[in-house]
CSV table of C-alpha atoms and ligand atoms in Angstrom, one decimal:
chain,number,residue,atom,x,y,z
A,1,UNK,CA,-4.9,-50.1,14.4
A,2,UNK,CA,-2.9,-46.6,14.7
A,3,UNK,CA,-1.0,-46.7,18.2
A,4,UNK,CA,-0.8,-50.2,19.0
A,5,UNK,CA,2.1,-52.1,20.2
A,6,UNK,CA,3.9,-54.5,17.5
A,7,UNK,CA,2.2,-57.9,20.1
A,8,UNK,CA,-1.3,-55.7,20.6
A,9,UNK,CA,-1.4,-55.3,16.8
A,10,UNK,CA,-0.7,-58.9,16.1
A,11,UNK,CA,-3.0,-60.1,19.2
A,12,UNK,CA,-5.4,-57.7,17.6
A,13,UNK,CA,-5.1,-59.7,14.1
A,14,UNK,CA,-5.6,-63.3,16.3
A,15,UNK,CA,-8.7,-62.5,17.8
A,16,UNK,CA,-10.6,-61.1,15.0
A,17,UNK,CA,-9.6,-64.6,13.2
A,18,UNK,CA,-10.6,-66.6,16.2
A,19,UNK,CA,-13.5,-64.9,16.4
A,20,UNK,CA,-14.0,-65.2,12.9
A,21,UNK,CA,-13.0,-69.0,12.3
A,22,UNK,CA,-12.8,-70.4,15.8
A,23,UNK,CA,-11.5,-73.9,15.4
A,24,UNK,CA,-14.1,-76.7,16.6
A,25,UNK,CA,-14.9,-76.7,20.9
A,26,UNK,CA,-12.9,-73.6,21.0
A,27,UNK,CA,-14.1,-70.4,21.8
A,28,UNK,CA,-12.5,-66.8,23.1
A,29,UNK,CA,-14.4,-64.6,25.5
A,30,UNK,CA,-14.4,-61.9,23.6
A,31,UNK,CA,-15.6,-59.1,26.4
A,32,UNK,CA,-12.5,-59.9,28.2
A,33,UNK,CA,-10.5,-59.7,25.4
A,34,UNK,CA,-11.3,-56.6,24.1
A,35,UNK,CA,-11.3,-54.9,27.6
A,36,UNK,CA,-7.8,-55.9,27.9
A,37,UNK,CA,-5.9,-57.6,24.6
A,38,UNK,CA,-3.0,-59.0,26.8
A,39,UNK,CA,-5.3,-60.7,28.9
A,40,UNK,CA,-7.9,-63.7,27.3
A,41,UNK,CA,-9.8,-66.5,28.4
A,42,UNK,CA,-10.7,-69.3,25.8
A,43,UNK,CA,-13.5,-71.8,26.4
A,44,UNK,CA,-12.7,-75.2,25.2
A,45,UNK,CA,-15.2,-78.2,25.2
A,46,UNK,CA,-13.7,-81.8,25.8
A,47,UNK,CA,-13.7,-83.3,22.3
A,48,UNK,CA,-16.1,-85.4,21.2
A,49,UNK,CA,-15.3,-89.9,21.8
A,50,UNK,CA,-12.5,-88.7,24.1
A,51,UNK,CA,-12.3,-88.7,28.0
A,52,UNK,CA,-13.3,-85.9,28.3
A,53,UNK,CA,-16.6,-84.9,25.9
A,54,UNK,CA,-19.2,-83.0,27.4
A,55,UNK,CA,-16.4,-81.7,29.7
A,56,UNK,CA,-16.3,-77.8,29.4
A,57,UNK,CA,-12.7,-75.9,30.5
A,58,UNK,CA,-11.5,-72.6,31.0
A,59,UNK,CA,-8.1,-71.3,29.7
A,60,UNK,CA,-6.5,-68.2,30.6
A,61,UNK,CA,-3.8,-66.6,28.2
A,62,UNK,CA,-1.3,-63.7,29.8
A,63,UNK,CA,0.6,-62.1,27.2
A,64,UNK,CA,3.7,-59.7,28.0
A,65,UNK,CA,4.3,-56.8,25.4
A,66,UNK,CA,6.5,-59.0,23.9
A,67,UNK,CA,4.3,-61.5,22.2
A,68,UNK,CA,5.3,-63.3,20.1
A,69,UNK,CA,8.7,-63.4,21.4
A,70,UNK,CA,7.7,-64.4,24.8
A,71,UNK,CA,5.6,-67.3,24.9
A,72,UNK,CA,2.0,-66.3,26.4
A,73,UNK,CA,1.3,-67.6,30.1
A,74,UNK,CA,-1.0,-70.6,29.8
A,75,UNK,CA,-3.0,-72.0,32.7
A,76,UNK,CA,-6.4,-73.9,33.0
A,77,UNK,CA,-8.8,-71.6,35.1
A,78,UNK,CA,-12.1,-71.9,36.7
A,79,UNK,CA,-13.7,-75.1,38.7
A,80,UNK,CA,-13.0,-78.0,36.6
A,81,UNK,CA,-9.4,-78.6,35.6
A,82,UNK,CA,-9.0,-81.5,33.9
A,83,UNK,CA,-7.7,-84.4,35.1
A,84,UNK,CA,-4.6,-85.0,33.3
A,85,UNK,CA,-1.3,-86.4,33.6
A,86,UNK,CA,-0.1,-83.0,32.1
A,87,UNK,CA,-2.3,-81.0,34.1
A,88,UNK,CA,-1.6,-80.1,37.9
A,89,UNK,CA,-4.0,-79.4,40.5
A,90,UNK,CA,-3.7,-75.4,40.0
A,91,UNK,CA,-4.4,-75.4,36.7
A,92,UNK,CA,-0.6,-75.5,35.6
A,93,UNK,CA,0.3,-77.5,31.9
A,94,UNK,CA,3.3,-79.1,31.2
A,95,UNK,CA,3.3,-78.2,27.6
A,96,UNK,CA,7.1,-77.9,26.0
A,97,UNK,CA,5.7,-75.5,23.4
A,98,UNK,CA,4.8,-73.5,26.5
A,99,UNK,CA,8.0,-72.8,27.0
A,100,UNK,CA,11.3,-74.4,25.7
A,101,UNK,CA,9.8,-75.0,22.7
A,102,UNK,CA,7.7,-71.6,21.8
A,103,UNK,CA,8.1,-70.4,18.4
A,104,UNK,CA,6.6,-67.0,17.5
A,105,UNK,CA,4.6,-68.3,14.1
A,106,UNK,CA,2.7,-70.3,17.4
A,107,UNK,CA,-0.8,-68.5,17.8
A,108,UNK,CA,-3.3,-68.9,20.3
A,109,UNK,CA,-5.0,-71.0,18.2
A,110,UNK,CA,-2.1,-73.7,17.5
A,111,UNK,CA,-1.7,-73.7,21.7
A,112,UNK,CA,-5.6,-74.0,21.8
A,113,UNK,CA,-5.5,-77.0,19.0
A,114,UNK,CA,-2.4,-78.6,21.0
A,115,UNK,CA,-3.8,-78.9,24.2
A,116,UNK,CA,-7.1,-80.2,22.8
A,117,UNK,CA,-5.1,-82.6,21.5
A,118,UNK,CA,-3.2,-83.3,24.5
A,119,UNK,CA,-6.1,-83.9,26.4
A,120,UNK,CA,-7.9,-86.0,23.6
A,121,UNK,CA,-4.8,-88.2,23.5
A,122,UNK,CA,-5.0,-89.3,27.2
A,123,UNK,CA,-5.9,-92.7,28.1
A,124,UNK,CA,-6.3,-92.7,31.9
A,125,UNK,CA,-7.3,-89.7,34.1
A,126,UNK,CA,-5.3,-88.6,36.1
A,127,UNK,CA,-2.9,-85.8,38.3
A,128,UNK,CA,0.8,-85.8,37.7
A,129,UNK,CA,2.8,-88.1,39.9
A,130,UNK,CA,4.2,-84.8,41.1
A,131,UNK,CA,1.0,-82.8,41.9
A,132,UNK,CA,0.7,-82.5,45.9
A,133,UNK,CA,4.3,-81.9,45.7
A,134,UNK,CA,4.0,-78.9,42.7
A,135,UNK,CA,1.1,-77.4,43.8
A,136,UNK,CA,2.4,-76.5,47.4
A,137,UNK,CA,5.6,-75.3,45.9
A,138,UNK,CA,5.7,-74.0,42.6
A,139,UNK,CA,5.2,-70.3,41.5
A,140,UNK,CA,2.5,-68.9,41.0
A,141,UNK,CA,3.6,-68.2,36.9
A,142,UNK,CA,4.1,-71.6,35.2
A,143,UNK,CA,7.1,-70.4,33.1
A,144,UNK,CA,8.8,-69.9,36.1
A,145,UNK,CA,9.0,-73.8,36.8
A,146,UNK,CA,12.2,-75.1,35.0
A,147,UNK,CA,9.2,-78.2,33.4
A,148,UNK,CA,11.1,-81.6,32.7
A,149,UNK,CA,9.5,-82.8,29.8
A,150,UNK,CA,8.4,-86.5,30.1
A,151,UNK,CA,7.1,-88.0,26.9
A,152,UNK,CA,4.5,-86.7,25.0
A,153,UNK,CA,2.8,-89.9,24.3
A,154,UNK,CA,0.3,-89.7,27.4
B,1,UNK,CA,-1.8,-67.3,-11.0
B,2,UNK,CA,-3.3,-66.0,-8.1
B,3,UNK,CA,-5.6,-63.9,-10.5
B,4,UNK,CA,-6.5,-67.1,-12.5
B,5,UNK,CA,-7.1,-69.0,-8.8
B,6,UNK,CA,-9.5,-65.7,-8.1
B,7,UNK,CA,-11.6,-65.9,-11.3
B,8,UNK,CA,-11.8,-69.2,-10.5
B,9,UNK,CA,-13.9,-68.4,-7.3
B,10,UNK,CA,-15.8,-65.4,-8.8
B,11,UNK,CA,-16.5,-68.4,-11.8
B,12,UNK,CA,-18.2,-70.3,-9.5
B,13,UNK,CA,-20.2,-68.3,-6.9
B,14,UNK,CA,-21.7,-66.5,-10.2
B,15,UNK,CA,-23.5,-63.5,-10.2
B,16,UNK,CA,-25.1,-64.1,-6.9
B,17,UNK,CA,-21.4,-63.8,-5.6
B,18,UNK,CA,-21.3,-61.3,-3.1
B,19,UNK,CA,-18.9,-58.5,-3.1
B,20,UNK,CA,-17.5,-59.4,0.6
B,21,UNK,CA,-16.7,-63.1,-0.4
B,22,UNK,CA,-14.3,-62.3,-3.3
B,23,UNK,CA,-12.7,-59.9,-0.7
B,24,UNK,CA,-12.1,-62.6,1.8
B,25,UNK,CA,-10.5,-64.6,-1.2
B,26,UNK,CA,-8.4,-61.7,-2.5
B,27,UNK,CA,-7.5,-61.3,1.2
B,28,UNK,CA,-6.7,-65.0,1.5
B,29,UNK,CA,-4.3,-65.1,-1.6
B,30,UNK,CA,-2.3,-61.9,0.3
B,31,UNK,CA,-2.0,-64.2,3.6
B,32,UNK,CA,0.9,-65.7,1.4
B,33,UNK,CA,3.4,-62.6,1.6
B,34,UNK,CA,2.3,-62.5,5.1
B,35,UNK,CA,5.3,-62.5,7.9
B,36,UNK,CA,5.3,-65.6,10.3
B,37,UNK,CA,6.2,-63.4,13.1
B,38,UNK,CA,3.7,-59.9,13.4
B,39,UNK,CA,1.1,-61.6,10.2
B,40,UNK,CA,1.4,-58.6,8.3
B,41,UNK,CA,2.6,-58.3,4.9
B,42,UNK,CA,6.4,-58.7,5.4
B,43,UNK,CA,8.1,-55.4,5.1
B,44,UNK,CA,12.0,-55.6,4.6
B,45,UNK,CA,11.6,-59.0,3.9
B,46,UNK,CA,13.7,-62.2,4.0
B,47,UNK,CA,13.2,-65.5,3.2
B,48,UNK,CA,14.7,-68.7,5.2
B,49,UNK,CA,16.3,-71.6,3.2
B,50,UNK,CA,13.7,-74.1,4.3
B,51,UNK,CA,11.2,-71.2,2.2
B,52,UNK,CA,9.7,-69.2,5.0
B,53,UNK,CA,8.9,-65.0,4.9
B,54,UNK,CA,9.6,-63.1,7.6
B,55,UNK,CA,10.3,-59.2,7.9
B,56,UNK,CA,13.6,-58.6,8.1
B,57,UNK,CA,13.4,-56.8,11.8
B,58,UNK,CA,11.2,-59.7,12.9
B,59,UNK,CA,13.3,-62.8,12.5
B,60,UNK,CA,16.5,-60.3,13.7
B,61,UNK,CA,14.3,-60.1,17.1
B,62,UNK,CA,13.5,-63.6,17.5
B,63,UNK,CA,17.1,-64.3,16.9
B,64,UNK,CA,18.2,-62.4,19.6
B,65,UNK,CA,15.8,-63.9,21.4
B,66,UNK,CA,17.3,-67.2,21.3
B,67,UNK,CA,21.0,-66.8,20.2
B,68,UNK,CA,22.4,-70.6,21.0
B,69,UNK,CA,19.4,-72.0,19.4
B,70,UNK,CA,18.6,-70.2,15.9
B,71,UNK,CA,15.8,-72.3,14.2
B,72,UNK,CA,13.4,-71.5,11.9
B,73,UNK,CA,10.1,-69.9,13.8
B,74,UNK,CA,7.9,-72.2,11.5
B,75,UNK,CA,9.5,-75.7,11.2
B,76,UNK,CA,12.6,-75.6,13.1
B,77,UNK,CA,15.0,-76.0,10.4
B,78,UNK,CA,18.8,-74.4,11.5
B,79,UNK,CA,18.5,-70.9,10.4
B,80,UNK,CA,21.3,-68.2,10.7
B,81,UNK,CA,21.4,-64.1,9.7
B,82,UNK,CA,24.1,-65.2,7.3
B,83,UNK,CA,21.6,-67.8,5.4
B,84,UNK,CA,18.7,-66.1,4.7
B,85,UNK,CA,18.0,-64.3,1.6
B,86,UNK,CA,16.4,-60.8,1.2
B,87,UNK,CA,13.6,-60.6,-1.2
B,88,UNK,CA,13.5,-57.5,-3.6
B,89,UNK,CA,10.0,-57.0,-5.2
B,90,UNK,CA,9.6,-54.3,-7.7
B,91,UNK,CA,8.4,-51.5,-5.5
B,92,UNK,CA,10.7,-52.2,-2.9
B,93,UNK,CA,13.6,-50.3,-4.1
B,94,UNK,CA,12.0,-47.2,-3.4
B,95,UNK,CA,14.4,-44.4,-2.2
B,96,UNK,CA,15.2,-45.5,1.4
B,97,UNK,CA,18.1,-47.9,1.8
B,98,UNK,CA,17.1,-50.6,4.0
B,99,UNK,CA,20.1,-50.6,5.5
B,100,UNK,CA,19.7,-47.3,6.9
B,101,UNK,CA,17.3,-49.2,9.5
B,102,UNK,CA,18.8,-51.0,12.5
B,103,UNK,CA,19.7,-54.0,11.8
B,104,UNK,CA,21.1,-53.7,8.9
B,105,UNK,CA,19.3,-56.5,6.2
B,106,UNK,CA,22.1,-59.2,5.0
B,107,UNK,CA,22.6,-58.6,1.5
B,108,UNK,CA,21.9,-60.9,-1.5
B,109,UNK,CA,24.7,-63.0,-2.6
B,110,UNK,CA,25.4,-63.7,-6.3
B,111,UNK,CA,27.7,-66.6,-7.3
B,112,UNK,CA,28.8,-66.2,-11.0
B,113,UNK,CA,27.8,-68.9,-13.5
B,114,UNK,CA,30.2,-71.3,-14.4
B,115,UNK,CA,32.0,-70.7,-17.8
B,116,UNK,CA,30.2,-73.2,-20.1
B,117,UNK,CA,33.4,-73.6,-21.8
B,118,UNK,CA,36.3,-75.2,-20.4
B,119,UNK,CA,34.9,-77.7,-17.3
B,120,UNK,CA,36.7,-77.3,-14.1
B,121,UNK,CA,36.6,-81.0,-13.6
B,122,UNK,CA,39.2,-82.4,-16.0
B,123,UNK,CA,42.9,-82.4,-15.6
B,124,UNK,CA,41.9,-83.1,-11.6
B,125,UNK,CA,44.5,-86.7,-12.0
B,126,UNK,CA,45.5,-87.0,-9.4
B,127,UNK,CA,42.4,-87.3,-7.4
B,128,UNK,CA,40.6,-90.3,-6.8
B,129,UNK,CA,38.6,-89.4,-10.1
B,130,UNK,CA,39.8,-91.8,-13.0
B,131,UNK,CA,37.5,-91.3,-16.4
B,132,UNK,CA,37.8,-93.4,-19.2
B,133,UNK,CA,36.6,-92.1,-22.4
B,134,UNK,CA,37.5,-95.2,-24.3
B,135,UNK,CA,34.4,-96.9,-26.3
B,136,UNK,CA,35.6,-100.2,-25.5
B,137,UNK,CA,35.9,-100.2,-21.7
B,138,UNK,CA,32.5,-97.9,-21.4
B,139,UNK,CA,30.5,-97.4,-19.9
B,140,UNK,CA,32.2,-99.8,-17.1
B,141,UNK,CA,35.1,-98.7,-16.1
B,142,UNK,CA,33.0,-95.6,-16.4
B,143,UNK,CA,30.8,-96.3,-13.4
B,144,UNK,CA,33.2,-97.9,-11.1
B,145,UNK,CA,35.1,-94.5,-11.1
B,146,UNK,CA,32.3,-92.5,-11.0
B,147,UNK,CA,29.6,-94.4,-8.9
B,148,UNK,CA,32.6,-95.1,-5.8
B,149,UNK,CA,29.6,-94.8,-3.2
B,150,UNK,CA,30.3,-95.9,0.3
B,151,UNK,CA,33.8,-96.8,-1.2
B,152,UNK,CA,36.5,-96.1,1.6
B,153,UNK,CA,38.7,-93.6,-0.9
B,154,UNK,CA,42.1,-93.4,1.4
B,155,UNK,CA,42.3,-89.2,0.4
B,156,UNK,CA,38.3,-88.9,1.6
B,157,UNK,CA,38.6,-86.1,3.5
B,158,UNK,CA,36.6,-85.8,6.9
B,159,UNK,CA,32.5,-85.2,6.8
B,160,UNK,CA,31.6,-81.6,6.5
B,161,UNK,CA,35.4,-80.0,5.3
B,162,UNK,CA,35.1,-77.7,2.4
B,163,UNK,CA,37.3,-80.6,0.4
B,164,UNK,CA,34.8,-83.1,0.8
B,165,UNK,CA,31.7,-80.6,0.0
B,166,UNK,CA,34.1,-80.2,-3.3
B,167,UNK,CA,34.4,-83.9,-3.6
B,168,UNK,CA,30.9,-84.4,-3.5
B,169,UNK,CA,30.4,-81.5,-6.3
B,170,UNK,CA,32.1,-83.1,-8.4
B,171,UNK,CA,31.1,-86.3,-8.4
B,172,UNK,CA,27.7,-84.5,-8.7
B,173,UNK,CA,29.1,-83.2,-12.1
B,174,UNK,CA,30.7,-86.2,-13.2
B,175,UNK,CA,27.4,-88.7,-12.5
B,176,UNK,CA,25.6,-86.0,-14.8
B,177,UNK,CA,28.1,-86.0,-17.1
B,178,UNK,CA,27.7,-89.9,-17.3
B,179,UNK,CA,24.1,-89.5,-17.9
B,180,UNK,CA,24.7,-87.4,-20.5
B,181,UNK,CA,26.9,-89.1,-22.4
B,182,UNK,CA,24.7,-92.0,-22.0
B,183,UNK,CA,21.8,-90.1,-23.8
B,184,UNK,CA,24.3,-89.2,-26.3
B,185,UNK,CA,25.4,-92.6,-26.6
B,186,UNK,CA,21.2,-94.0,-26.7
B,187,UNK,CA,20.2,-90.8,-29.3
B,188,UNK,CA,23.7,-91.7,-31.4
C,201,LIG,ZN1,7.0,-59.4,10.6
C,202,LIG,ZN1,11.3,-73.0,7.9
């Protein structure tokens, strides 16, 4: 691990132990990963007795070289975003540990487990109120959105 | 006890016990000195009041990350440079000062011990604190000097002032003093 970057050297620790111990319906491409550590995609199955089981999703993580400082850049990628309250249209999540709340002892793994859990928490599918609205004028990185966090219970 | 939690393992995988398995335990047991931040073994390292490792340099970053809103990277507990307290292991006074490295590691703070003999808390009269020693009137006018909870003491001084935080010590002292004497007073 010679020559890496303080966030390639930890991202570099992450993936061997998600490759090692993924946690269960989540899975990292690792080709991708290795080609390019500051750039993954995780597959993550819907989990099972939720809304969404047999549902298979597509995240993409961005990382900046300063991981874990910076929170990573999460977005759902692929054809078949789930329908969430949470979720826009463009594959956006309004997640507060995305941003406000990021932490740097967060992993990709705890981000993976949250959103499983945000998903597996939902009760009714569906877009955000806001979603025609969002889509058309957001920015193309969700951490540039200034997210209002409505309440986590949905 | 680590070594004792290891043979523990090797105990119970036997013979068969491969040689990779007892690494991934000895490898697991190390994961505790591990920094939050970079999940190496912490290097310069400090520890948080609410218990959590970091390396020095990595908990200065993420401070300076997020100056008006210094919380603990692991469970959000207020954290501050001033408050955390550098750990010193035996191999880790090698030659190189620490503090030759930018930033500079807060130093450890030592607070002498209390001389055992004469106790601060007496002779403090004219404070709100009234003991009676008397046989006859313990242990209750005891307790409703020492156990004034809630009570709306006219010197209280405001939540959070350095009086009060000395207040509350020494009522701390004298409620264990009144155990103590009740003990005595039980073993008498
Ligand atoms: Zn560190
Ligand atoms: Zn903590």
């Amino acid at each position: 691990m010679a020559g890496m970057s303080p966030s390639e050297r930890r991202l570099q620790k992450e993936l061997m132990s998600l490759i090692k111990e993924p946690p269960p319906g989540v899975s990292v491409d690792t080709n991708i990963a290795e080609q390019n550590l500051l750039h993954w995609v995780i597959h993550m199955e819907g989990a099972a007795g939720t809304l969404y089981e047999g549902e298979r999703f597509q995240l993409q993580f961005k990382f900046s070289n300063k991981y874990p400082f910076d929170s990573p850049e999460v977005t759902f990628i692929g054809n078949n975003i789930p329908v969430h309250p949470h979720v826009y249209s463009n594959g956006h999540i309004c997640l507060s540990i995305l941003t406000d709340d990021w932490s740097p002892a967060l992993s990709v793994q705890s981000v993976c487990l949250s959103i499983v859990s945000m998903l597996s928490s939902c009760k009714e599918k569906q877009r955000p109120p806001d979603n025609t609205f969002y889509v058309k004028t957001c920015n193309k990185n969700p951490k540039k959105t200034k997210w209002w966090y409505h309440d986590d219970s949905v | 006890m680590a070594s004792s939690a290891n043979e523990d393992v090797k105990g119970s995988t036997g013979d068969e016990g491969h040689n990779s398995e007892t690494k991934d335990e000895e490898k697991k047991d190390d994961s505790i000195f591990e920094c939050n931040i970079c999940l190496d073994t912490a290097r310069d390292a400090v520890v948080s009041l609410c218990g959590h490792l970091f390396c020095w340099p990595c908990l200065h970053q993420w401070l300076e990350t997020r100056p008006n809103r210094q919380v603990c990277p692991v469970c959000k507990a207020a954290i501050s440079k001033e408050k955390v307290v550098p750990l010193y292991g035996r191999g880790s006074t090698k030659q190189e000062d620490p503090r030759e490295k930018v930033p500079p590691r807060p130093a450890g703070q030592r607070t002498e011990p209390e001389p055992g003999t004469s106790f601060p808390g007496f002779g403090f009269g004219d404070n709100s604190f009234h003991m009676s020693f008397g046989i006859g009137a313990f242990p209750f006018g005891f307790f409703t000097s020492t156990f004034n909870f809630g009570d709306p003491r006219p010197a209280a001084a405001a939540h959070g002032t350095h009086q009060h935080m000395e207040e509350q010590f020494l009522s701390k002292i004298f409620l264990w003093l009144a155990i103590l004497f009740l003990t005595w007073l039980l073993m008498a």
